[in-house]
Amino acid sequence: MAHSVTIAVLRERAAGETRVSATPETVKKLITLGAGVTVEAGAGLAASIGDADYIAAGARIAETGVAQGADIVFAVQGPDIAMLAGANPGAWVVAGHDPFGQRDRVEAYAAAGFEALAMEFMPRITRAQSMDILSSQANLAGYKAVLIAANLYGRAFPMMMTAAGTISAAKAFVMGVGVAGLQAIATARRLGAQVSATDVRSATKEQIQSLGAKPIFVENVAGIEGEGAGGYATEMSPEYQKAQAELVSSHIARQDIVITTALIPGRPAPRLISDAQIATMKPGSVIYDLAVAQGGNVEGSVPDQVVERHGVRIVGFANTPAQLPADASALYSRNLYNFLAAFWDKEHGRPVLDEEIGNAIRLTQGGKVVHERLLV
Ligand code: NAD
């Protein structure tokens, strides 16, 4: 049977990237939709998926030229243009493209006539939740950040009463309560820490309480009431930043573990912790900066390194989801499958996007960069 469309699944090339954009489960489902799937040899190895697993699911394995004849190319990170050699004119390149950081790459997709679709620009609307790679990966990152911090911490998280005496519970503080922060709170609580958390969006206060953690909020200056566009934060006024810094200064000195997750879309991450504040913390404390790759929430944090300042260890992987390759790949792959399945046009045997989601994620089309956020 001739397949309607061919999907190519690339092996990731970026340093430290362990994820893959399709699993045997999603390959099977894509084939059921009516697509043919070609997987690049070794694509799943770092996520514990062998080529034989893909073959058993119905995929073809390609040693070279994986994109040859492809209508749709799947990747985790935006691939180098050379990886797309032989793909059909107008082929979709579906990935987390980092469009602001990888502008040259986006231009190259346009010049080659491909349609690059940035999955991280998926709008935060109910029907797109199952396609939202930022959420699926942030959730796992929030979990792993706490485990990595716990591992570096020279003490235990839970209170323990032993014959040799009592160990007191660790105090953990989560800054930024989006998807990653909520999972960090839940994880630190499960490990037995006393957890507090803060955010600029007042809507998060109740969410913090419902997880059994203590909200720490700037009370005397207005934050973001409810939620802004897409539920995202914006940059805060200098007055708010000053009040927040004072509040954090008094709180942070008593914390053992701090997890920072604050991001502002399209801007560098807000600086939440200064070196002077770190100096007030107890030696042996650990800070995990989940925003380290976006410029960092913590002064002195360096991607993929454990930095010691004033006896406090500051850590942050540039790519935290890649520390959980199997689950991160499983969820990412389902996001991509859910996306294609939602737009699958049975009559034409291929996906057809609507305006709301198409315009939100399409970076290039007809030889040009077309996304409004890239045209300003
Ligand atoms: P994010 O990764 O953009 O930012 C993480 C958190 O940092 C946010 O809560 C943000 O308010 C906070 N932050 C920003 N600046 C800060 C500062 N200076 N100090 C303290 N905190 C700061 O956020 P996210 O995880 O993508 O989630 C944002 C919102 O979107 C949440 O309300 C989430 O529930 C919502 N959401 C909705 C959908 C959907 O409806 N489809 C999907 C995912 C997320």
Coordinates of C-alpha atoms and ligand atoms in Angstrom, one line a residue:
M1 CA 0.0 0.0 0.0
A2 CA 1.4 3.4 -0.9
H3 CA 1.6 5.7 2.1
S4 CA -0.1 9.1 1.9
V5 CA 2.7 10.9 3.7
T6 CA 6.1 9.9 4.9
I7 CA 7.4 11.0 8.3
A8 CA 11.1 11.0 9.0
V9 CA 12.3 10.8 12.6
L10 CA 15.8 12.3 13.0
R11 CA 18.6 11.3 15.3
E12 CA 19.4 14.3 17.5
R13 CA 22.8 15.9 17.0
A14 CA 23.0 18.5 19.7
A15 CA 25.4 17.9 22.6
G16 CA 23.7 16.5 25.6
E17 CA 20.4 15.8 23.8
T18 CA 19.2 12.3 24.7
R19 CA 15.6 12.6 23.6
V20 CA 13.9 11.3 20.4
S21 CA 10.8 12.6 18.7
A22 CA 8.9 9.3 18.1
T23 CA 8.7 6.1 20.1
P24 CA 7.5 2.7 19.0
E25 CA 4.1 3.6 20.5
T26 CA 3.7 6.7 18.4
V27 CA 5.2 5.1 15.3
K28 CA 2.4 2.5 15.5
K29 CA -0.2 5.2 15.9
L30 CA 1.2 7.3 13.0
I31 CA 1.1 4.3 10.8
T32 CA -2.5 3.7 11.8
L33 CA -3.3 7.2 10.7
G34 CA -2.0 6.3 7.3
A35 CA 1.6 7.6 7.3
G36 CA 4.8 5.8 6.6
V37 CA 7.6 6.3 9.1
T38 CA 11.3 6.3 8.5
V39 CA 13.5 6.4 11.6
E40 CA 17.2 7.3 11.4
A41 CA 19.4 4.5 12.7
G42 CA 20.3 4.9 16.4
A43 CA 17.7 7.7 16.9
G44 CA 16.3 6.1 20.1
L45 CA 19.4 4.7 21.6
A46 CA 20.0 7.4 24.3
A47 CA 16.3 7.0 25.3
S48 CA 16.7 3.2 25.6
I49 CA 14.9 2.4 22.3
G50 CA 16.6 0.2 19.8
D51 CA 16.2 0.2 16.0
A52 CA 14.6 -3.3 16.3
D53 CA 11.8 -1.8 18.5
Y54 CA 11.0 0.7 15.8
I55 CA 11.1 -2.0 13.1
A56 CA 8.7 -4.1 15.2
A57 CA 6.4 -1.1 15.4
G58 CA 6.3 -0.9 11.6
A59 CA 9.0 1.7 10.8
R60 CA 11.8 1.6 8.2
I61 CA 15.3 2.3 9.5
A62 CA 17.5 4.5 7.4
E63 CA 21.3 4.6 7.9
T64 CA 21.7 7.7 5.7
G65 CA 19.4 10.1 3.9
V66 CA 16.6 9.7 6.4
A67 CA 14.7 12.8 5.1
Q68 CA 14.8 11.5 1.5
G69 CA 11.2 11.8 0.2
A70 CA 9.8 12.9 3.6
D71 CA 6.7 15.1 3.8
I72 CA 7.1 15.7 7.5
V73 CA 10.3 15.7 9.5
F74 CA 10.2 15.1 13.3
A75 CA 13.0 16.3 15.6
V76 CA 13.4 17.4 19.2
Q77 CA 15.6 20.4 18.5
G78 CA 15.6 22.2 15.1
P79 CA 17.8 20.2 12.8
D80 CA 20.7 21.6 10.7
I81 CA 19.5 22.2 7.2
A82 CA 21.9 19.5 5.8
M83 CA 19.8 16.9 7.8
L84 CA 16.8 17.7 5.6
A85 CA 18.5 16.9 2.3
G86 CA 16.0 15.2 -0.1
A87 CA 12.8 16.1 1.8
N88 CA 9.9 17.0 -0.4
P89 CA 9.3 20.7 -1.4
G90 CA 7.2 22.4 1.4
A91 CA 7.9 19.6 3.9
W92 CA 7.0 20.3 7.5
V93 CA 9.9 20.4 10.0
V94 CA 8.2 19.8 13.3
A95 CA 10.5 20.5 16.3
G96 CA 11.3 22.8 19.2
H97 CA 13.0 25.4 17.0
D98 CA 14.2 27.9 19.5
P99 CA 13.3 30.5 16.9
F100 CA 14.9 33.5 18.6
G101 CA 18.1 31.7 19.4
Q102 CA 18.4 29.9 16.1
R103 CA 17.3 32.6 13.7
D104 CA 19.9 31.6 11.0
R105 CA 18.5 28.1 10.9
V106 CA 15.0 29.5 10.5
E107 CA 16.1 31.6 7.5
A108 CA 17.7 28.5 6.0
Y109 CA 14.5 26.5 6.3
A110 CA 12.7 29.4 4.5
A111 CA 15.3 29.6 1.8
A112 CA 15.0 25.8 1.2
G113 CA 11.2 26.1 0.9
F114 CA 10.4 24.1 4.0
E115 CA 7.6 24.9 6.4
A116 CA 9.1 25.0 9.9
L117 CA 6.6 24.5 12.7
A118 CA 7.7 25.6 16.2
M119 CA 6.0 23.3 18.7
E120 CA 7.0 25.7 21.6
F121 CA 4.8 28.4 20.1
M122 CA 1.7 26.1 20.6
P123 CA -1.0 28.4 22.0
R124 CA -2.1 27.7 25.5
I125 CA -5.7 26.8 24.7
T126 CA -7.6 23.9 26.0
R127 CA -7.6 21.9 22.8
A128 CA -3.9 22.2 22.4
Q129 CA -2.9 21.0 25.9
S130 CA -2.1 17.5 24.7
M131 CA 0.3 19.0 22.0
D132 CA 2.1 21.3 24.5
I133 CA 5.8 20.4 24.6
L134 CA 6.7 23.2 27.0
S135 CA 4.3 21.7 29.6
S136 CA 5.2 18.1 29.1
Q137 CA 8.9 18.8 29.4
A138 CA 8.7 21.4 32.2
N139 CA 6.8 19.0 34.4
L140 CA 9.6 16.4 34.1
A141 CA 12.2 19.1 34.6
G142 CA 10.6 20.3 37.8
Y143 CA 10.7 16.8 39.2
K144 CA 14.3 16.1 38.2
A145 CA 15.6 19.4 39.5
V146 CA 14.5 18.5 43.0
L147 CA 16.1 15.1 42.7
I148 CA 19.4 16.5 41.5
A149 CA 19.4 19.1 44.3
A150 CA 18.5 16.4 46.8
N151 CA 21.4 14.3 45.6
L152 CA 23.9 17.2 46.0
Y153 CA 22.6 18.1 49.4
G154 CA 24.6 16.6 52.2
R155 CA 21.6 16.1 54.4
A156 CA 18.2 14.3 54.2
F157 CA 14.9 15.9 53.1
P158 CA 12.5 14.3 55.6
M159 CA 12.5 14.7 59.3
M160 CA 13.8 11.4 60.8
M161 CA 13.6 10.4 64.4
T162 CA 16.3 7.8 65.0
A163 CA 18.0 6.1 68.0
A164 CA 21.0 8.3 67.3
G165 CA 18.9 11.5 67.4
T166 CA 16.6 13.5 65.2
I167 CA 17.3 14.9 61.8
S168 CA 15.3 18.0 60.9
A169 CA 13.4 18.4 57.7
A170 CA 15.0 20.3 54.8
K171 CA 13.4 23.7 53.9
A172 CA 12.8 24.0 50.2
F173 CA 11.8 27.2 48.4
V174 CA 10.4 27.2 44.8
M175 CA 10.6 30.4 42.8
G176 CA 8.3 30.5 39.8
V177 CA 5.2 28.4 40.1
G178 CA 4.3 27.4 36.5
V179 CA 4.3 23.9 35.3
A180 CA 7.9 23.1 36.4
G181 CA 7.4 24.9 39.8
L182 CA 4.2 23.0 40.6
Q183 CA 5.9 19.7 40.0
A184 CA 9.0 20.8 42.0
I185 CA 6.7 21.7 45.0
A186 CA 5.0 18.3 44.8
T187 CA 8.2 16.4 44.5
A188 CA 9.9 18.2 47.4
R189 CA 6.8 17.6 49.5
R190 CA 6.8 13.9 48.6
L191 CA 10.5 13.7 49.7
G192 CA 9.5 15.2 53.0
A193 CA 10.8 18.8 52.8
Q194 CA 9.0 21.8 54.3
V195 CA 8.1 23.7 51.1
S196 CA 7.4 27.4 50.4
A197 CA 7.0 29.0 47.0
T198 CA 6.6 32.4 45.3
D199 CA 5.4 33.8 41.9
V200 CA 4.4 37.1 40.4
R201 CA 1.1 35.8 39.3
S202 CA -1.4 36.0 42.2
A203 CA -3.4 33.1 40.8
T204 CA -0.6 30.7 41.9
K205 CA -1.2 31.4 45.6
E206 CA -4.0 29.0 45.9
Q207 CA -2.2 26.4 43.8
I208 CA 0.7 26.5 46.2
Q209 CA -1.5 26.1 49.2
S210 CA -3.4 23.2 47.6
L211 CA -0.1 21.4 47.3
G212 CA 0.5 21.8 51.0
A213 CA 3.2 24.5 50.6
K214 CA 3.5 28.0 52.0
P215 CA 3.0 31.0 49.6
I216 CA 5.6 33.8 50.0
F217 CA 4.2 36.8 48.2
V218 CA 5.0 40.5 47.8
E219 CA 1.9 42.1 49.5
N220 CA 2.5 45.8 49.3
V221 CA 3.1 46.2 45.5
A222 CA 0.7 44.9 42.9
G223 CA 1.9 41.8 41.0
I224 CA 0.1 40.3 38.0
E225 CA -3.5 39.8 39.0
G226 CA -4.9 36.6 37.4
E227 CA -3.0 35.7 34.3
G228 CA -1.8 37.7 31.3
A229 CA -1.7 36.6 27.7
G230 CA -1.6 32.8 27.5
G231 CA -1.1 32.7 31.3
Y232 CA 2.4 33.9 31.0
A233 CA 4.2 36.4 33.2
T234 CA 5.6 39.8 31.9
E235 CA 8.5 41.8 33.2
M236 CA 7.8 43.5 36.6
S237 CA 8.1 47.1 37.6
P238 CA 11.3 48.3 39.3
E239 CA 9.2 48.9 42.4
Y240 CA 8.0 45.3 42.4
Q241 CA 11.4 44.0 41.7
K242 CA 12.8 45.9 44.8
A243 CA 10.0 44.6 47.1
Q244 CA 10.6 41.1 45.8
A245 CA 14.3 41.3 46.4
E246 CA 13.7 42.4 50.0
L247 CA 11.2 39.6 50.6
V248 CA 13.5 37.0 49.1
S249 CA 16.5 38.3 51.1
S250 CA 14.7 37.7 54.4
H251 CA 13.3 34.3 53.4
I252 CA 16.2 32.7 51.5
A253 CA 18.7 32.9 54.4
R254 CA 16.7 30.2 56.1
Q255 CA 16.4 27.8 53.1
D256 CA 18.4 24.7 52.4
I257 CA 17.2 24.0 48.8
V258 CA 16.0 26.6 46.3
I259 CA 14.6 25.7 42.9
T260 CA 14.2 28.6 40.5
T261 CA 12.0 28.3 37.4
A262 CA 11.0 31.8 36.4
L263 CA 10.8 32.6 32.7
I264 CA 9.4 35.4 30.6
P265 CA 8.6 34.3 27.0
G266 CA 11.0 35.9 24.4
R267 CA 13.1 37.7 27.1
P268 CA 16.0 36.7 29.2
A269 CA 15.1 35.0 32.5
P270 CA 14.5 37.5 35.4
R271 CA 17.3 37.6 37.9
L272 CA 15.8 36.5 41.2
I273 CA 18.9 35.7 43.4
S274 CA 22.0 37.8 43.8
D275 CA 25.4 36.8 45.0
A276 CA 24.9 38.8 48.1
Q277 CA 21.7 36.8 48.9
I278 CA 23.6 33.5 48.3
A279 CA 26.1 34.7 50.9
T280 CA 23.4 34.8 53.5
M281 CA 22.5 31.1 53.0
K282 CA 23.9 28.3 55.1
P283 CA 26.9 26.4 53.7
G284 CA 25.8 23.2 52.2
S285 CA 22.6 24.6 50.7
V286 CA 21.8 23.8 47.1
I287 CA 20.2 26.0 44.4
Y288 CA 18.9 24.5 41.1
D289 CA 18.5 27.1 38.4
L290 CA 16.1 25.7 35.8
A291 CA 16.3 28.9 33.8
V292 CA 20.1 28.6 33.4
A293 CA 20.0 28.2 29.6
Q294 CA 17.8 31.3 29.3
G295 CA 20.3 33.5 31.1
G296 CA 19.6 32.2 34.6
N297 CA 17.6 33.3 37.6
V298 CA 20.6 33.0 39.9
E299 CA 23.8 35.1 39.8
G300 CA 26.8 32.9 39.0
S301 CA 24.9 29.9 37.7
V302 CA 26.6 28.1 34.7
P303 CA 24.9 25.6 32.5
D304 CA 25.8 22.0 33.2
Q305 CA 28.2 22.9 36.0
V306 CA 28.1 22.7 39.8
V307 CA 29.4 26.2 40.9
E308 CA 30.2 26.8 44.6
R309 CA 29.7 30.3 46.0
H310 CA 29.9 31.0 49.8
G311 CA 29.7 27.3 50.5
V312 CA 26.4 27.1 48.5
R313 CA 26.2 24.8 45.4
I314 CA 24.5 26.2 42.4
V315 CA 23.5 23.8 39.7
G316 CA 21.5 23.7 36.5
F317 CA 21.5 21.6 33.4
A318 CA 21.0 23.5 30.2
N319 CA 18.6 20.7 29.2
T320 CA 17.0 19.2 32.3
P321 CA 14.4 17.1 30.5
A322 CA 17.3 15.3 28.7
Q323 CA 18.2 13.9 32.1
L324 CA 15.0 11.7 31.9
P325 CA 15.4 10.5 28.3
A326 CA 12.8 7.8 28.2
D327 CA 9.9 9.6 29.8
A328 CA 10.7 13.0 28.2
S329 CA 10.8 11.2 24.8
A330 CA 7.5 9.4 25.5
L331 CA 5.7 12.6 26.4
Y332 CA 7.3 14.7 23.6
S333 CA 6.5 12.0 21.0
R334 CA 2.9 11.9 22.2
N335 CA 2.7 15.7 21.9
L336 CA 3.8 15.4 18.2
Y337 CA 1.4 12.5 17.5
N338 CA -1.5 14.3 19.2
F339 CA -0.7 17.3 17.0
L340 CA -0.8 15.4 13.7
A341 CA -3.8 13.3 14.7
A342 CA -5.8 16.4 15.6
F343 CA -5.3 17.9 12.2
W344 CA -5.4 14.7 10.1
D345 CA -7.6 15.1 7.0
K346 CA -8.8 11.6 6.2
E347 CA -9.9 12.5 2.7
H348 CA -6.5 13.8 1.7
G349 CA -4.5 11.4 3.8
R350 CA -2.4 14.2 5.4
P351 CA -2.6 16.8 8.2
V352 CA -4.1 20.2 7.4
L353 CA -3.7 23.0 9.9
D354 CA -6.3 25.5 10.9
E355 CA -5.6 29.2 11.2
E356 CA -5.5 29.5 15.0
I357 CA -2.8 26.9 15.6
G358 CA -1.2 27.1 12.1
N359 CA -0.5 30.8 12.4
A360 CA 0.7 30.4 16.0
I361 CA 3.4 27.9 15.2
R362 CA 4.3 28.3 11.5
L363 CA 7.7 30.0 11.2
T364 CA 8.4 29.7 7.4
Q365 CA 6.2 29.2 4.3
G366 CA 6.6 29.8 0.6
G367 CA 10.3 30.6 0.8
K368 CA 9.8 33.3 3.5
V369 CA 9.9 33.7 7.3
V370 CA 6.2 34.4 8.0
H371 CA 5.8 34.3 11.8
E372 CA 4.7 37.7 13.2
R373 CA 7.1 37.4 16.3
L374 CA 10.0 37.0 13.9
L375 CA 9.0 39.9 11.6
V376 CA 9.3 42.8 14.1
Ligands
NAD1 P1 6.9 29.8 32.5 O1 7.8 28.6 32.2 O2 6.8 30.8 31.4 O3 7.4 30.6 33.8 C1 7.5 29.9 35.0 C2 6.9 30.7 36.1 O4 7.8 31.8 36.5 C3 5.6 31.3 35.8 O5 4.6 30.8 36.8 C4 5.8 32.8 35.9 O6 4.7 33.5 36.4 C5 7.0 32.8 36.9 N1 7.7 34.1 36.9 C6 8.1 34.9 35.9 N2 8.8 36.0 36.3 C7 8.9 35.8 37.7 C8 9.5 36.6 38.7 N3 10.1 37.7 38.5 N4 9.4 36.1 40.0 C9 8.8 35.0 40.3 N5 8.1 34.2 39.4 C10 8.2 34.6 38.1 O7 5.5 29.3 32.9 P2 4.7 28.0 32.5 O8 5.1 26.9 33.3 O9 4.8 27.9 31.0 O10 3.2 28.3 32.9 C11 2.6 29.6 32.7 C12 1.1 29.5 32.9 O11 0.5 28.9 31.8 C13 0.6 28.7 34.1 O12 -0.5 29.3 34.7 C14 0.2 27.4 33.5 O13 -0.8 26.7 34.3 C15 -0.4 27.9 32.2 N6 -0.5 26.8 31.2 C16 -1.7 26.7 30.5 C17 -1.8 25.7 29.5 C18 -3.0 25.5 28.7 O14 -4.0 26.0 29.0 N7 -2.9 24.8 27.5 C19 -0.7 24.9 29.2 C20 0.5 25.1 30.0 C21 0.6 26.1 30.9

